[in-house]
PDB file of C-alpha atoms in Angstrom:
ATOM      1  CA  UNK W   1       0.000   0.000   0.000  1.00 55.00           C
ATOM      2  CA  UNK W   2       1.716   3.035  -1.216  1.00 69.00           C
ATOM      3  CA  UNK W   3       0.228   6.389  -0.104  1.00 76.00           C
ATOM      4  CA  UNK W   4       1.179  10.176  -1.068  1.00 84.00           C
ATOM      5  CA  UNK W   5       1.443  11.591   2.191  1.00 87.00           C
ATOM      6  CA  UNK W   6      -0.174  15.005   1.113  1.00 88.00           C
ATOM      7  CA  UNK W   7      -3.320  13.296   0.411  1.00 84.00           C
ATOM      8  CA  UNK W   8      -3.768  12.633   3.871  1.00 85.00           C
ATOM      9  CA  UNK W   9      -3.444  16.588   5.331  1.00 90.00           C
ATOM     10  CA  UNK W  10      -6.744  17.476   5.943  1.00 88.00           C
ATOM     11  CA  UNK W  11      -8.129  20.891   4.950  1.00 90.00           C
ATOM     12  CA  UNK W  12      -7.835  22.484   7.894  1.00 90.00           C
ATOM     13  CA  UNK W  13      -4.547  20.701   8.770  1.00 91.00           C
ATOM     14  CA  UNK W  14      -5.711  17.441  10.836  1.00 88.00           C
ATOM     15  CA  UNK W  15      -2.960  14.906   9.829  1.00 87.00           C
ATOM     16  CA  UNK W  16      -5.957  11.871   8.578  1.00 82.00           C
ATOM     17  CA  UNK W  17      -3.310   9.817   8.556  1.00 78.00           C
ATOM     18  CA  UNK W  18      -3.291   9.592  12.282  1.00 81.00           C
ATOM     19  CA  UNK W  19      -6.592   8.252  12.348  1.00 77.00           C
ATOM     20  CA  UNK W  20      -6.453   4.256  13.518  1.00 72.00           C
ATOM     21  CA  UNK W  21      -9.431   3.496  11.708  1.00 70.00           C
ATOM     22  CA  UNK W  22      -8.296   5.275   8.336  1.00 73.00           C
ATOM     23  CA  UNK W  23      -8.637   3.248   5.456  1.00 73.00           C
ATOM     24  CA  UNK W  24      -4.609   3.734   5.105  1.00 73.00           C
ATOM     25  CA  UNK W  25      -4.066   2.466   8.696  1.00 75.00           C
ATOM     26  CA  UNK W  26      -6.409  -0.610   8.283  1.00 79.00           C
ATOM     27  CA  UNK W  27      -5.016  -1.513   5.172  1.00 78.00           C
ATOM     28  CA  UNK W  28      -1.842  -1.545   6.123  1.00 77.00           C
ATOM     29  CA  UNK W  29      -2.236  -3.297   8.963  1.00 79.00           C
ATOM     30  CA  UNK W  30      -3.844  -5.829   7.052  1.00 82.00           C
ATOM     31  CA  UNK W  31      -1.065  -6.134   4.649  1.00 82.00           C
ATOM     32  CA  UNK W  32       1.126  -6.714   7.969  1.00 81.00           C
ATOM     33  CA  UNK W  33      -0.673  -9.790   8.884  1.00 80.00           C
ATOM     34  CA  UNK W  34      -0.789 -11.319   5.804  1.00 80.00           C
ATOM     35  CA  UNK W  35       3.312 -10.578   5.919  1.00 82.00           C
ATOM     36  CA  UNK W  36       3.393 -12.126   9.290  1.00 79.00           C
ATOM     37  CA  UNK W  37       1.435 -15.008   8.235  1.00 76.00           C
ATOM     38  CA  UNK W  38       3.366 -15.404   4.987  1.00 76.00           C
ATOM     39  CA  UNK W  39       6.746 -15.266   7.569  1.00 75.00           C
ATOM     40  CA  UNK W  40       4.992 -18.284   9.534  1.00 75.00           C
ATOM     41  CA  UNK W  41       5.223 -19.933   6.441  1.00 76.00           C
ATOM     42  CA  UNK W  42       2.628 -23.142   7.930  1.00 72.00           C
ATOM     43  CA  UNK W  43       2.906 -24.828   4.602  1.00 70.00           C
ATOM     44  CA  UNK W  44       6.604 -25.169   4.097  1.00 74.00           C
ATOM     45  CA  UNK W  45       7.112 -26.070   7.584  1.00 74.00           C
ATOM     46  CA  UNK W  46       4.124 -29.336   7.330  1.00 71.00           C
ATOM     47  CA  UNK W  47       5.605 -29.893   3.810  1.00 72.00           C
ATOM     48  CA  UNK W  48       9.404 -30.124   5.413  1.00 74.00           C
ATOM     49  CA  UNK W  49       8.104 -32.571   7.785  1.00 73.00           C
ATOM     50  CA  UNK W  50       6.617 -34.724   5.494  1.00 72.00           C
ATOM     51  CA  UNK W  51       3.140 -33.998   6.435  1.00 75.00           C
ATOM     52  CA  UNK W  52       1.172 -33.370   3.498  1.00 78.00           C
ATOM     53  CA  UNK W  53      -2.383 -33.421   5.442  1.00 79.00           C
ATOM     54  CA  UNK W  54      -1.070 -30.522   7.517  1.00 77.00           C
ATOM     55  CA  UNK W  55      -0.229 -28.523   4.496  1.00 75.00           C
ATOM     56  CA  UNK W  56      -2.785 -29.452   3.228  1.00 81.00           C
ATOM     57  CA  UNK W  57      -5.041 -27.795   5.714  1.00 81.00           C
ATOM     58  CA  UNK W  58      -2.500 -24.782   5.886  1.00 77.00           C
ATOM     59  CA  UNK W  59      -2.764 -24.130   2.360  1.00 79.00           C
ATOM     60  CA  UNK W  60      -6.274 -24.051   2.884  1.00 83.00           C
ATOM     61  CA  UNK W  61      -6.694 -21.607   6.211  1.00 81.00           C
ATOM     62  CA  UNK W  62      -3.813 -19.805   4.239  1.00 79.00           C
ATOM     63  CA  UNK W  63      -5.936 -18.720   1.699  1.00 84.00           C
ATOM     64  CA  UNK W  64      -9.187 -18.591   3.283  1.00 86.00           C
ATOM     65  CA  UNK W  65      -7.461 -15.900   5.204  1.00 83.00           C
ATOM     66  CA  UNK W  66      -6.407 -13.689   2.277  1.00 83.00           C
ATOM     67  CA  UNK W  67      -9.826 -13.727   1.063  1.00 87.00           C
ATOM     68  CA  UNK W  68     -11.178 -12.939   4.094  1.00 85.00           C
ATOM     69  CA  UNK W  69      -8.531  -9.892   4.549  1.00 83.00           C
ATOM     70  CA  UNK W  70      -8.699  -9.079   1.057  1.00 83.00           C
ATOM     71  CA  UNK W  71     -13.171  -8.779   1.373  1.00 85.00           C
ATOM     72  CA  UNK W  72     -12.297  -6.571   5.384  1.00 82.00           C
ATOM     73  CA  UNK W  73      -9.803  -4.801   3.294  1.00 78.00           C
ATOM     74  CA  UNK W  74     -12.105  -3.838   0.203  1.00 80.00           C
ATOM     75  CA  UNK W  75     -15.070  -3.276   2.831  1.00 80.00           C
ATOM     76  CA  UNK W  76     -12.864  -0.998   5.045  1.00 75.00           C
ATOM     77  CA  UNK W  77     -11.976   1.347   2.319  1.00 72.00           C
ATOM     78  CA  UNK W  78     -15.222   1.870   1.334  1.00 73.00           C
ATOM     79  CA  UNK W  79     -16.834   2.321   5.196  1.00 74.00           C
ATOM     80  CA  UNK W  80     -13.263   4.273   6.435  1.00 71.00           C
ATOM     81  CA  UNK W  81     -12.068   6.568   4.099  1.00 68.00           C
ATOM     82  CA  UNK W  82      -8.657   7.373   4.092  1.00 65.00           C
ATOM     83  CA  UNK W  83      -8.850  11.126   4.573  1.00 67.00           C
ATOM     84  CA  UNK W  84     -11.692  13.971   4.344  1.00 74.00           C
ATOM     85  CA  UNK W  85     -11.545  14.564   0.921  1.00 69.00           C
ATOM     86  CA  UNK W  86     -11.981  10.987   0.589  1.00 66.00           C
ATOM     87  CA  UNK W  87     -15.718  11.343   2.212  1.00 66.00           C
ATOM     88  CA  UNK W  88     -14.366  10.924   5.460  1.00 64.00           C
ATOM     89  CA  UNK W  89     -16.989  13.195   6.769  1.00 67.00           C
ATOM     90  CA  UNK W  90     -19.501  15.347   5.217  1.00 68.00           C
ATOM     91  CA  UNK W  91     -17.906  18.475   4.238  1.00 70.00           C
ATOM     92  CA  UNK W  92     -17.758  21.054   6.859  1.00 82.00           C
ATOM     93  CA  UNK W  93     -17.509  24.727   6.350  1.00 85.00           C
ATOM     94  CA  UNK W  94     -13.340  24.759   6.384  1.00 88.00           C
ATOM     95  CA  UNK W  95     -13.610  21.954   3.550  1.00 88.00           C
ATOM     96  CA  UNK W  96     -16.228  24.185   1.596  1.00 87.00           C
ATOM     97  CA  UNK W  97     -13.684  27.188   1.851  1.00 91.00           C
ATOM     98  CA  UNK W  98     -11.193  25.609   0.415  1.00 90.00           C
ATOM     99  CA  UNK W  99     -12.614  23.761  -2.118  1.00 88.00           C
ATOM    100  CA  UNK W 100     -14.525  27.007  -3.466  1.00 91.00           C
ATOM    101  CA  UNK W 101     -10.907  28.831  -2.923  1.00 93.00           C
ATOM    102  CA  UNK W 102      -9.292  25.524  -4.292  1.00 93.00           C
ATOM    103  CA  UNK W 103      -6.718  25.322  -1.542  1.00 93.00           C
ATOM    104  CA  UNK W 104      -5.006  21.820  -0.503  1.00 91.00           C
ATOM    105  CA  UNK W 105      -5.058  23.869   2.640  1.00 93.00           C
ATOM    106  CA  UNK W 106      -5.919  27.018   5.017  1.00 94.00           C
ATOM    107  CA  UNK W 107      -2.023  27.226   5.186  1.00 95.00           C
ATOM    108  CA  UNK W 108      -2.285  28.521   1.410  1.00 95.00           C
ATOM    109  CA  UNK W 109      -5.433  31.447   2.746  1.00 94.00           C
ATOM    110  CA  UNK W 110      -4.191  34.841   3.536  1.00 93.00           C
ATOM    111  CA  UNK W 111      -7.135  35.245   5.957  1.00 90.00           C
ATOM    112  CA  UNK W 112      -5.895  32.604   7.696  1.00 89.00           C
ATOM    113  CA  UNK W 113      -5.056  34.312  11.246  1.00 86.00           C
ATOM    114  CA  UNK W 114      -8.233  36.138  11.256  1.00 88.00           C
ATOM    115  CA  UNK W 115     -10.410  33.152   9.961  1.00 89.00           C
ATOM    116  CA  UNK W 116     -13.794  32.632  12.413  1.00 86.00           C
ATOM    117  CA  UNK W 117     -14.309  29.291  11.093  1.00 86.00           C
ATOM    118  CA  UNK W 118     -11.718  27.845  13.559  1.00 81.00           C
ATOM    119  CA  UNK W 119     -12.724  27.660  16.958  1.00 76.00           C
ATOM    120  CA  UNK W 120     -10.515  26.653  20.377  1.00 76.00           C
ATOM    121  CA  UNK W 121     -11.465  22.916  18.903  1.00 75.00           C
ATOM    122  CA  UNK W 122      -8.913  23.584  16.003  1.00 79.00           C
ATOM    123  CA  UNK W 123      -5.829  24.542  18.267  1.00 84.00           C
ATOM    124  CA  UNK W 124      -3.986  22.022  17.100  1.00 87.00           C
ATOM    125  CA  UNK W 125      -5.244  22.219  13.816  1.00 88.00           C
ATOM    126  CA  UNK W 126      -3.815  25.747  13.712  1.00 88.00           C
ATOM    127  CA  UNK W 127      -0.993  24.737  14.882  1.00 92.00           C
ATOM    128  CA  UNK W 128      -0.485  22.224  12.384  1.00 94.00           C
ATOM    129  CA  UNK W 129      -1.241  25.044   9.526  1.00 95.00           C
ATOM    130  CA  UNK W 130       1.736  27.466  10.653  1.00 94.00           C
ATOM    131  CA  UNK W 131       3.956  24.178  10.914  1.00 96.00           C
ATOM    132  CA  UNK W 132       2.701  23.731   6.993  1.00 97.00           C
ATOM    133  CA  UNK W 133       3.540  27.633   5.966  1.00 95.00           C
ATOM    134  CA  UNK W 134       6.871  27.425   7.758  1.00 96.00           C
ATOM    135  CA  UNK W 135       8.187  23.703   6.513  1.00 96.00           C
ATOM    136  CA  UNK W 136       6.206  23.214   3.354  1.00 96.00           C
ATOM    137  CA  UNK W 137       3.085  20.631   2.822  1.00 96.00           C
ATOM    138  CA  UNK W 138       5.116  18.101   1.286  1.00 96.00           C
ATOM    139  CA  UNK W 139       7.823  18.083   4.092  1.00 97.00           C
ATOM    140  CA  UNK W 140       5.410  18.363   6.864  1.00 97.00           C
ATOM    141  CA  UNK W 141       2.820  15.747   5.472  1.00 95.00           C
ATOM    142  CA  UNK W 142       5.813  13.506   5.241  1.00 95.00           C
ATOM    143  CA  UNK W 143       6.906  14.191   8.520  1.00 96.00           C
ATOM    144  CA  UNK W 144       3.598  13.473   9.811  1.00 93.00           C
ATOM    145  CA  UNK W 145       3.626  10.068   7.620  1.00 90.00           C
ATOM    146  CA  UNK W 146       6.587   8.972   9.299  1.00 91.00           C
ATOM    147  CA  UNK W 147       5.558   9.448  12.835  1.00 92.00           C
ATOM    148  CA  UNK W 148       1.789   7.797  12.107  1.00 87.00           C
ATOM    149  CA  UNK W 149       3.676   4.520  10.306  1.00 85.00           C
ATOM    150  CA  UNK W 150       6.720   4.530  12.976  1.00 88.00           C
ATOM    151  CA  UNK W 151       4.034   4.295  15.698  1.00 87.00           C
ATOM    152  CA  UNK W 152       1.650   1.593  13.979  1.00 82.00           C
ATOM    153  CA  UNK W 153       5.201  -0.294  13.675  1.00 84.00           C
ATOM    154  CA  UNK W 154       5.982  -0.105  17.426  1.00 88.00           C
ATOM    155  CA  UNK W 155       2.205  -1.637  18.397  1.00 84.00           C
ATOM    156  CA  UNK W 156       3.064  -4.198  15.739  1.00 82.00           C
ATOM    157  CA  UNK W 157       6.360  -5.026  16.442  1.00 85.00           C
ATOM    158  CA  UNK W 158       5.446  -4.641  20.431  1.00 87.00           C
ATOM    159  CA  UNK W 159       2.540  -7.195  20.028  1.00 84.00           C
ATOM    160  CA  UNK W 160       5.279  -9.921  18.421  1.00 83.00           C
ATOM    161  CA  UNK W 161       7.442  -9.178  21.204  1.00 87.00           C
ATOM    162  CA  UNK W 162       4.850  -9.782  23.570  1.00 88.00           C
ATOM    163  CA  UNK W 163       3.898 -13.550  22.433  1.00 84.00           C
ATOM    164  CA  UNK W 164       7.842 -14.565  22.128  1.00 84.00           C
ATOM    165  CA  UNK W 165       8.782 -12.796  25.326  1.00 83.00           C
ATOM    166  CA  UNK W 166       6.547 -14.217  27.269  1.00 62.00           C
TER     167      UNK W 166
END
C-alpha cells in the first residue's frame, strides 16, 4: 500500500493519517498480517516434515485468510475513508472554503489568522497550519507520515514481542 502523504493533510490541517481506523491504517495493517502469516510460512514447515495433510489444511486456512482480509480490506476502504476529501466526513464549512478557494489547505489562505471558522477545537489544527507555511506541505505531510507509520510499527512489532517474550 503506497500512499502520497499530502493526500492525507486534511483541509484544515488534521494529519488523517493519524486516524487508527483510516482506510490507510487498516489496510496496512492488514497487509502486515498477511506478511506475518506469509513469515509463519505453515505450509513449508508441514511440507518439510513430510506432512502433506497438515499442508494441506495450511494451504487451505492460508488462503481462506487472504480472502477474508482481502473482502475486510475492500469493505474498510469503502466504510473508512482514508482522509476527508476521501468522504471521510460530510464536508464542513473549512472543507467548503477551500474547495470554493481551491486550496489543498488554510495554510495557502491569507485570511488565515483572522479566519472565524476555527474555533478553540482547532488549536492544534492551527498549529499544524503554521507548521505547513513554515516547513512546506510536502515536508510536513511527510513528517507526519513517518511518525503515524513509525508508531503503527511499534504496536506491531510490540505485540510480536509480547507472544515470544513471554
Amino acid at each position: 500500500m503506497r500512499t502520497n502523504p499530502v493526500d492525507l493533510v486534511s483541509f484544515c490541517g488534521g494529519y488523517c493519517g493519524k486516524c487508527g481506523i483510516s482506510g490507510l491504517a487498516i489496510g496496512l495493517r492488514l497487509e502486515t498480517l498477511q506478511a506475518l502469516l506469509g513469515a509463519a510460512d505453515f505450509r513449508q514447515e508441514a511440507e518439510h516434515l513430510g506432512w502433506p495433510l497438515m499442508r494441506d489444511i495450511a494451504t487451505r486456512c492460508c488462503e481462506q485468510f487472504d480472502q477474508q482480509a482481502a473482502s475486510f480490506g475492500e469493505l474498510a476502504g469503502r466504510l473508512f475513508p482514508t482522509h476527508c476529501r476521501d468522504g471521510c466526513v460530510p464536508p464542513c464549512e473549512i472543507a467548503r472554503c477551500c474547495l470554493e478557494r481551491s486550496f489543498t489547505t488554510c495554510a495557502e489562505c491569507a485570511d488565515l489568522d483572522a479566519c472565524e471558522r476555527f474555533t478553540e477545537r482547532h488549536a492544534e489544527a492551527k498549529q499544524n497550519l503554521a507548521a505547513i507555511r513554515a516547513m512546506g506541505l510536502e515536508a510536513w505531510a511527510k513528517e507526519q507520515y513517518s511518525k503515524a507509520v513509525n508508531g503503527w510499527r511499534e504496536k506491531l512489532v510490540g505485540a510480536v514481542d509480547a507472544v515470544f517474550d513471554q
